Coordinates of N, CA, C and O in Angstrom, one line a residue:
M198 N -15.9 14.7 -47.0 CA -15.3 13.9 -45.3 C -15.5 12.8 -45.4 O -14.6 12.4 -44.8
T199 N -16.2 12.2 -45.6 CA -16.6 10.6 -45.9 C -15.5 10.0 -46.7 O -15.1 8.9 -45.7
I200 N -14.9 10.5 -47.9 CA -14.0 9.5 -48.1 C -12.4 9.9 -47.3 O -12.0 8.5 -46.8
N201 N -12.2 11.1 -46.6 CA -10.9 11.4 -46.1 C -10.9 10.2 -44.8 O -9.9 9.7 -44.3
T202 N -12.5 9.8 -44.0 CA -12.5 9.0 -42.9 C -12.5 7.6 -43.1 O -11.8 6.6 -42.7
D203 N -12.9 7.6 -44.6 CA -12.6 6.1 -44.9 C -11.6 5.4 -45.2 O -10.7 4.1 -45.1
R204 N -10.8 6.8 -46.1 CA -9.1 6.3 -46.2 C -8.4 6.0 -44.7 O -7.7 5.6 -44.6
L205 N -8.9 7.5 -44.2 CA -7.7 7.1 -42.3 C -8.1 5.4 -42.1 O -7.0 5.2 -41.3
I206 N -9.4 5.5 -41.9 CA -9.5 3.9 -41.3 C -9.0 2.9 -41.9 O -8.5 1.9 -41.3
G207 N -8.9 3.2 -43.2 CA -7.9 2.0 -44.5 C -6.7 2.1 -44.2 O -6.2 1.1 -43.4
D208 N -6.3 3.5 -43.7 CA -4.3 3.6 -43.2 C -4.3 3.0 -42.1 O -3.1 2.2 -41.8
L209 N -5.0 3.0 -41.0 CA -5.1 2.7 -39.6 C -4.9 0.5 -39.8 O -4.4 0.5 -38.8
A210 N -6.0 0.7 -40.3 CA -6.5 -0.9 -40.3 C -5.1 -1.5 -41.0 O -4.9 -2.5 -40.8
A211 N -4.4 -0.9 -42.3 CA -3.3 -1.6 -43.0 C -2.1 -2.1 -41.8 O -1.7 -3.0 -41.9
N212 N -1.9 -1.1 -41.2 CA -0.9 -0.7 -40.0 C -1.2 -1.4 -38.5 O 0.0 -1.5 -38.1
L213 N -1.8 -2.5 -38.4 CA -2.2 -2.6 -37.1 C -0.7 -3.8 -36.6 O -0.5 -4.2 -37.3
E214 N -0.7 -4.0 -35.1 CA 0.2 -4.8 -34.7 C -0.1 -5.0 -33.5 O -0.8 -4.6 -33.1
P215 N 0.0 -6.3 -33.6 CA -0.3 -7.1 -32.1 C -0.2 -5.7 -30.7 O 1.2 -6.0 -30.6
V216 N -1.1 -6.0 -30.2 CA -0.9 -5.7 -28.8 C -0.8 -6.5 -27.3 O -1.5 -7.4 -27.4
R217 N 0.6 -6.7 -26.7 CA 0.8 -7.4 -25.5 C 0.0 -6.9 -24.6 O -0.1 -5.9 -24.2
S218 N -0.9 -8.2 -23.8 CA -2.0 -7.7 -22.8 C -1.1 -7.4 -21.6 O 0.2 -7.8 -21.6
L219 N -1.4 -6.8 -20.5 CA -0.9 -6.4 -19.3 C -1.0 -7.8 -18.6 O -1.9 -8.6 -18.5
P220 N 0.2 -7.8 -17.8 CA 0.2 -8.9 -17.0 C -0.9 -8.8 -15.8 O -1.4 -7.7 -15.6
R221 N -1.3 -9.6 -15.2 CA -2.2 -10.0 -14.4 C -1.9 -8.8 -13.1 O -0.6 -8.9 -12.9
P222 N -3.2 -8.2 -12.5 CA -2.3 -7.1 -11.4 C -1.9 -7.4 -10.3 O -1.0 -6.8 -9.8
S223 N -2.1 -9.0 -9.7 CA -1.1 -9.8 -9.0 C 0.4 -9.4 -9.1 O 1.4 -9.0 -8.5
I224 N 0.6 -10.1 -10.4 CA 2.0 -9.9 -11.1 C 2.5 -8.7 -11.0 O 3.4 -8.3 -10.6
R225 N 1.4 -7.4 -11.5 CA 2.6 -6.0 -11.6 C 2.5 -5.7 -10.0 O 3.4 -4.6 -9.6
A226 N 1.5 -5.9 -9.1 CA 1.9 -5.8 -7.8 C 3.1 -6.4 -6.8 O 3.8 -5.8 -6.4
A227 N 2.8 -7.7 -7.5 CA 4.5 -8.4 -7.2 C 6.0 -7.3 -7.1 O 6.8 -7.8 -7.0
V228 N 5.8 -7.2 -8.5 CA 6.8 -6.5 -9.2 C 7.2 -4.9 -8.3 O 8.1 -4.3 -8.0
W229 N 5.9 -4.5 -8.2 CA 5.6 -2.9 -7.4 C 6.5 -3.3 -6.2 O 7.3 -3.1 -5.5
L230 N 5.7 -4.6 -5.5 CA 6.4 -4.9 -4.1 C 8.0 -5.0 -4.2 O 8.7 -4.8 -3.0
G231 N 8.5 -5.7 -5.2 CA 9.9 -6.1 -5.2 C 10.7 -4.8 -5.3 O 11.6 -4.6 -5.1
I232 N 10.1 -3.5 -6.0 CA 10.8 -2.6 -6.3 C 11.0 -1.6 -5.1 O 11.8 -1.1 -4.5
S233 N 10.1 -1.8 -4.1 CA 9.5 -1.1 -3.0 C 10.7 -1.6 -2.1 O 10.5 -1.5 -0.5
L234 N 11.1 -3.1 -2.0 CA 11.9 -3.9 -0.6 C 12.8 -3.2 -0.3 O 13.6 -3.2 1.2
P235 N 13.6 -2.7 -1.1 CA 14.9 -1.6 -0.6 C 14.5 -1.0 0.5 O 15.3 -1.1 1.5
Y236 N 13.5 -0.3 0.1 CA 12.8 0.9 0.8 C 12.3 0.5 2.5 O 13.0 0.5 3.4
L237 N 11.9 -0.7 2.4 CA 11.0 -1.5 3.7 C 12.2 -1.9 4.3 O 12.2 -1.9 5.7
F238 N 13.3 -2.4 3.6 CA 14.5 -3.0 4.3 C 15.3 -1.8 4.9 O 15.8 -2.2 6.0
L239 N 15.5 -0.4 4.3 CA 16.2 0.3 4.8 C 15.4 0.7 6.0 O 15.9 1.1 7.1
M240 N 14.3 1.3 6.2 CA 13.6 1.8 6.6 C 13.5 0.7 8.6 O 13.5 0.9 9.9
V241 N 13.4 -0.7 8.0 CA 13.2 -1.7 9.0 C 14.4 -1.7 9.8 O 14.8 -2.0 11.0
F242 N 15.6 -2.1 9.1 CA 17.0 -2.6 9.5 C 17.8 -1.5 9.8 O 18.5 -1.4 10.6
L243 N 17.7 -0.7 9.2 CA 18.8 0.2 8.9 C 18.4 1.7 9.6 O 19.7 2.0 10.6
L244 N 17.4 1.9 10.1 CA 16.7 3.2 10.5 C 16.1 3.0 11.7 O 14.8 3.4 12.0
R245 N 17.0 1.9 12.9 CA 15.7 1.0 13.8 C 15.7 2.9 15.2 O 16.4 3.4 15.0
P246 N 14.4 2.5 15.1 CA 14.5 3.2 16.5 C 15.1 3.6 17.7 O 15.7 2.8 17.6
A247 N 14.9 4.5 18.4 CA 16.2 4.7 19.7 C 15.4 3.6 20.6 O 16.2 3.0 21.2
D248 N 14.5 3.3 20.7 CA 13.9 2.4 21.7 C 13.4 0.9 21.4 O 13.1 0.2 22.4
G249 N 14.4 0.6 20.3 CA 14.9 -0.9 20.2 C 13.4 -1.3 19.9 O 12.8 -1.9 20.0
L250 N 14.0 -1.6 18.2 CA 12.6 -2.4 17.3 C 12.5 -3.7 17.4 O 11.7 -4.5 17.6
D251 N 13.6 -4.5 18.1 CA 14.0 -6.1 18.4 C 12.8 -6.2 19.4 O 11.8 -6.9 19.3
A252 N 12.8 -5.4 20.7 CA 11.8 -5.4 21.4 C 10.6 -5.5 21.1 O 9.5 -5.9 21.3
R253 N 9.9 -4.3 19.9 CA 8.5 -4.1 19.8 C 8.1 -5.5 19.0 O 7.1 -5.6 19.1
F254 N 8.9 -6.0 18.1 CA 8.5 -7.3 17.5 C 7.9 -8.7 18.5 O 7.8 -9.4 17.7
S255 N 8.7 -8.2 19.2 CA 7.9 -9.2 20.6 C 6.4 -9.1 20.8 O 5.8 -9.6 21.3
D256 N 6.4 -7.6 20.6 CA 4.8 -7.3 21.2 C 3.8 -7.6 20.0 O 4.0 -7.7 18.8
Q257 N 2.9 -8.2 20.4 CA 1.8 -8.4 19.3 C 1.4 -7.8 18.9 O 0.8 -8.0 17.7
R258 N 0.7 -7.0 19.5 CA -0.2 -5.9 19.0 C 0.5 -5.1 17.8 O -0.1 -4.7 17.0
F259 N 2.2 -4.8 18.1 CA 2.9 -4.1 17.0 C 3.1 -5.1 15.9 O 2.6 -4.7 14.9
L260 N 2.9 -6.4 16.2 CA 3.0 -7.2 15.1 C 1.9 -7.1 14.3 O 1.7 -7.0 13.0
I261 N 0.6 -7.2 14.6 CA -0.3 -7.3 14.1 C -0.7 -6.0 13.3 O -1.2 -5.7 12.2
E262 N -0.2 -4.8 14.1 CA -0.2 -3.5 13.0 C 0.6 -3.6 12.5 O 0.0 -3.1 11.3
Q263 N 1.6 -3.9 12.2 CA 2.7 -3.8 10.8 C 2.0 -4.9 9.5 O 2.5 -4.7 8.8
L264 N 2.0 -5.7 10.3 CA 1.2 -7.1 9.0 C -0.1 -6.3 8.8 O -0.5 -6.6 7.4
A265 N -0.9 -6.0 9.3 CA -2.3 -5.2 9.0 C -1.8 -4.3 7.8 O -2.2 -4.0 6.6
A266 N -0.5 -3.0 8.4 CA -0.7 -2.0 7.3 C 0.1 -2.5 6.0 O -0.3 -2.1 5.5
L267 N 1.1 -3.7 6.1 CA 1.6 -4.2 5.2 C 0.1 -4.8 4.0 O 0.8 -4.6 3.1
A268 N -0.4 -5.7 4.5 CA -1.6 -6.0 3.8 C -2.1 -5.5 3.2 O -2.9 -5.3 2.2
T269 N -2.4 -4.0 4.0 CA -3.6 -2.8 3.0 C -2.6 -2.6 2.2 O -3.2 -2.1 0.8
G270 N -1.2 -2.2 2.2 CA -0.6 -1.8 0.9 C -0.8 -2.8 -0.2 O -0.7 -2.2 -0.9
I271 N -0.3 -3.9 0.2 CA -0.3 -4.8 -1.2 C -1.8 -5.0 -1.5 O -1.8 -4.9 -2.9
T272 N -2.4 -5.2 -0.7 CA -4.3 -5.2 -1.8 C -4.6 -3.9 -2.2 O -5.6 -4.2 -3.2
A273 N -4.3 -2.7 -1.5 CA -4.6 -1.6 -2.2 C -3.6 -1.3 -3.4 O -4.1 -1.0 -4.8
A274 N -2.3 -2.4 -3.8 CA -1.7 -1.9 -5.0 C -2.5 -3.1 -6.0 O -2.6 -2.8 -6.8
V275 N -2.6 -4.2 -5.5 CA -3.7 -5.0 -6.7 C -4.8 -4.4 -7.1 O -5.0 -4.5 -8.1
A276 N -5.1 -4.2 -6.1 CA -6.7 -3.1 -6.4 C -6.5 -2.3 -7.4 O -7.1 -1.8 -8.4
A277 N -5.3 -1.4 -7.0 CA -4.7 -0.5 -7.9 C -4.9 -0.9 -9.4 O -5.1 -0.3 -9.8
F278 N -4.0 -1.8 -9.5 CA -3.5 -2.0 -10.9 C -5.0 -3.2 -11.7 O -4.8 -3.0 -12.7
A279 N -6.2 -3.4 -10.9 CA -6.7 -3.8 -11.3 C -8.2 -3.3 -11.4 O -8.8 -3.2 -12.8
S280 N -7.7 -2.1 -11.0 CA -9.0 -1.3 -11.7 C -8.6 -0.5 -12.9 O -9.4 0.2 -13.6
T281 N -7.2 -0.5 -13.3 CA -6.8 0.2 -14.7 C -7.1 -1.6 -15.6 O -6.6 -1.0 -16.7
T282 N -7.3 -2.2 -15.3 CA -7.4 -3.3 -16.1 C -9.2 -3.6 -17.0 O -9.3 -3.7 -15.8
P283 N -8.8 -3.2 -17.7 CA -10.2 -3.6 -18.8 C -10.6 -4.8 -18.5 O -9.9 -6.0 -18.9
G284 N -12.1 -5.4 -18.1 CA -12.8 -6.2 -17.5 C -12.4 -6.9 -16.6 O -13.1 -8.2 -16.2
Y285 N -11.5 -6.3 -15.9 CA -11.2 -6.7 -14.7 C -12.2 -6.5 -13.8 O -12.8 -5.7 -13.4
N286 N -13.1 -7.5 -12.8 CA -14.1 -7.2 -11.7 C -13.8 -5.4 -10.6 O -12.7 -5.7 -9.9
R287 N -14.7 -5.2 -10.9 CA -13.9 -3.7 -9.9 C -14.6 -4.0 -8.4 O -14.1 -2.9 -7.7
A288 N -14.9 -5.0 -8.3 CA -15.4 -5.1 -7.0 C -13.7 -5.4 -5.7 O -14.0 -5.2 -4.6
V289 N -12.8 -5.6 -6.6 CA -11.5 -5.8 -6.0 C -11.0 -4.8 -5.1 O -10.3 -4.7 -4.5
V290 N -11.5 -3.5 -5.6 CA -11.2 -2.1 -5.1 C -11.8 -2.3 -3.4 O -11.0 -1.4 -2.9
L291 N -12.4 -2.6 -3.1 CA -13.0 -3.5 -1.7 C -12.6 -4.3 -1.0 O -12.4 -3.6 0.2
A292 N -11.2 -4.6 -1.6 CA -10.3 -5.9 -0.8 C -9.5 -4.9 0.3 O -9.2 -5.5 1.4
P293 N -8.5 -3.7 -0.1 CA -7.9 -3.1 1.0 C -8.8 -2.6 2.2 O -8.3 -2.6 3.6
L294 N -10.1 -2.7 2.3 CA -10.8 -2.6 3.4 C -11.0 -3.3 4.7 O -11.1 -2.4 6.1
V295 N -10.8 -4.8 4.6 CA -10.5 -5.5 5.7 C -9.3 -5.4 6.6 O -9.2 -4.6 7.8
P296 N -8.3 -5.3 5.7 CA -7.1 -5.2 6.5 C -7.1 -3.7 6.8 O -5.8 -3.6 8.1
L297 N -7.4 -3.0 6.4 CA -7.4 -1.4 6.4 C -8.1 -1.1 8.3 O -8.0 -0.7 9.0
A298 N -9.3 -2.2 8.1 CA -10.0 -1.9 9.2 C -9.6 -2.7 10.7 O -9.6 -2.1 11.5
I299 N -8.6 -3.4 10.1 CA -7.9 -4.3 11.2 C -7.0 -3.3 12.0 O -6.9 -3.2 12.9
W300 N -6.3 -3.0 10.7 CA -4.7 -1.6 11.1 C -5.7 -1.0 11.9 O -5.2 -0.4 13.0
M301 N -6.6 0.1 11.8 CA -7.2 1.4 12.1 C -7.9 1.1 13.5 O -8.2 1.7 14.6
G302 N -8.3 -0.5 13.8 CA -9.0 -0.9 14.9 C -8.1 -1.2 15.5 O -8.0 -0.6 17.0
N303 N -6.8 -1.5 15.4 CA -5.8 -1.4 16.7 C -5.0 0.0 16.9 O -4.5 0.0 18.0
L304 N -5.0 0.6 15.7 CA -4.1 2.1 16.0 C -5.1 2.5 17.2 O -4.8 3.2 17.6
G305 N -6.4 2.5 16.8 CA -7.4 2.8 18.1 C -7.5 3.1 18.8 O -7.5 3.3 19.8
Q306 N -7.1 1.1 19.2 CA -7.2 0.7 20.8 C -6.2 1.4 21.3 O -6.2 2.2 22.7
A307 N -5.1 1.3 20.7 CA -3.2 2.1 21.0 C -3.5 3.6 21.5 O -3.4 3.9 22.5
F308 N -4.5 4.5 20.9 CA -4.7 5.4 20.7 C -5.7 5.6 22.1 O -5.2 6.4 23.2
I309 N -6.3 5.1 22.9 CA -7.4 4.8 23.6 C -6.6 4.7 25.0 O -6.6 5.4 25.8
R310 N -5.6 3.6 24.8 CA -5.3 3.1 25.8 C -3.9 4.7 26.2 O -3.9 4.7 27.6
D311 N -3.2 4.5 25.3 CA -2.7 6.2 25.6 C -3.3 7.2 26.2 O -2.6 8.0 27.3
L312 N -4.4 7.5 25.6 CA -5.1 8.7 25.9 C -5.7 8.5 27.7 O -5.6 9.4 28.1
N313 N -5.8 7.4 27.9 CA -6.2 6.9 29.3 C -5.0 7.0 29.7 O -4.9 6.9 31.4
T314 N -3.6 6.6 29.6 CA -2.8 6.5 30.2 C -2.1 8.2 30.8 O -1.6 8.3 31.7
F315 N -2.4 8.4 29.6 CA -1.1 10.2 29.5 C -2.3 11.2 29.6 O -1.7 12.2 29.9
G316 N -3.2 11.0 29.0 CA -4.5 12.0 29.4 C -4.1 12.9 27.9 O -3.1 12.6 27.5
A317 N -5.3 14.0 27.5 CA -5.1 14.6 26.5 C -3.8 15.7 26.4 O -3.2 15.8 25.3
H318 N -3.3 15.9 27.8 CA -2.2 17.0 27.4 C -0.6 16.1 27.2 O 0.5 16.4 26.6
G319 N -0.7 14.4 27.8 CA 0.4 14.0 27.8 C 0.7 13.4 26.5 O 1.9 12.9 25.9
W320 N -0.8 13.3 25.8 CA -0.5 12.9 24.1 C 0.1 13.3 23.0 O -0.9 14.2 22.9
S321 N 1.0 13.2 22.5 CA 1.2 14.5 21.4 C 1.1 13.9 20.0 O 2.1 12.7 20.1
M322 N 1.0 14.5 19.3 CA 1.4 13.5 18.1 C 2.5 14.0 17.3 O 3.3 13.0 16.7
A323 N 3.2 14.8 17.8 CA 4.8 14.8 17.6 C 5.5 13.8 17.9 O 6.8 13.5 17.1
A324 N 4.9 13.1 18.6 CA 5.7 11.9 19.4 C 5.4 11.0 18.0 O 6.0 9.9 18.2
Q325 N 4.7 10.9 17.4 CA 3.9 9.7 16.9 C 4.9 10.0 15.1 O 4.8 9.2 14.7
W326 N 5.3 11.1 14.8 CA 5.8 11.4 13.3 C 7.3 10.4 13.4 O 7.2 10.3 11.9
P327 N 7.9 10.0 14.3 CA 8.8 9.1 13.7 C 8.2 7.7 13.1 O 9.5 6.8 12.3
C328 N 7.3 7.4 13.4 CA 6.4 5.7 12.6 C 6.1 6.2 11.4 O 5.8 5.9 10.7
F329 N 6.3 7.6 11.0 CA 5.6 7.9 9.6 C 6.1 7.1 8.8 O 5.6 6.3 7.5
P330 N 7.4 7.3 8.5 CA 8.6 6.3 7.3 C 8.4 5.1 7.3 O 8.7 4.7 6.1
L331 N 8.5 4.5 8.4 CA 8.2 3.1 8.4 C 6.6 2.6 8.1 O 6.8 1.5 7.1
T332 N 5.6 3.1 8.3 CA 4.5 3.1 7.8 C 4.8 3.0 6.5 O 3.6 3.1 5.8
V333 N 5.2 4.2 6.1 CA 4.8 4.4 4.4 C 5.8 3.4 3.7 O 5.0 2.6 2.6

């Protein structure tokens, strides 16, 4: 059995080819974002909500929410690619928590505001579903 193992190791070592290393996680995330841009363009500019997206872009809370969601997605992509790169610092997986906290805090404030305005019976999750494709 030792002879076969030594022979196998020798055969494997004789046919070695150089391995190309992975691009940096930020580069891979940029490529992913570039591939995702047509979807983002489609959601933002072609499938505009009936209430007028142009007016919503002038709302500071809406802009903060959208920028925080975008930052969460970008940092999560970098963290995902970094977590699969050997030797890369694993602490980078915590990076999406900062923009996520801003995003969730903004959504939480809007939820409380709507709950105070419309009450528990006037606020419906069904009314929020049109936002889902844009958020994704």
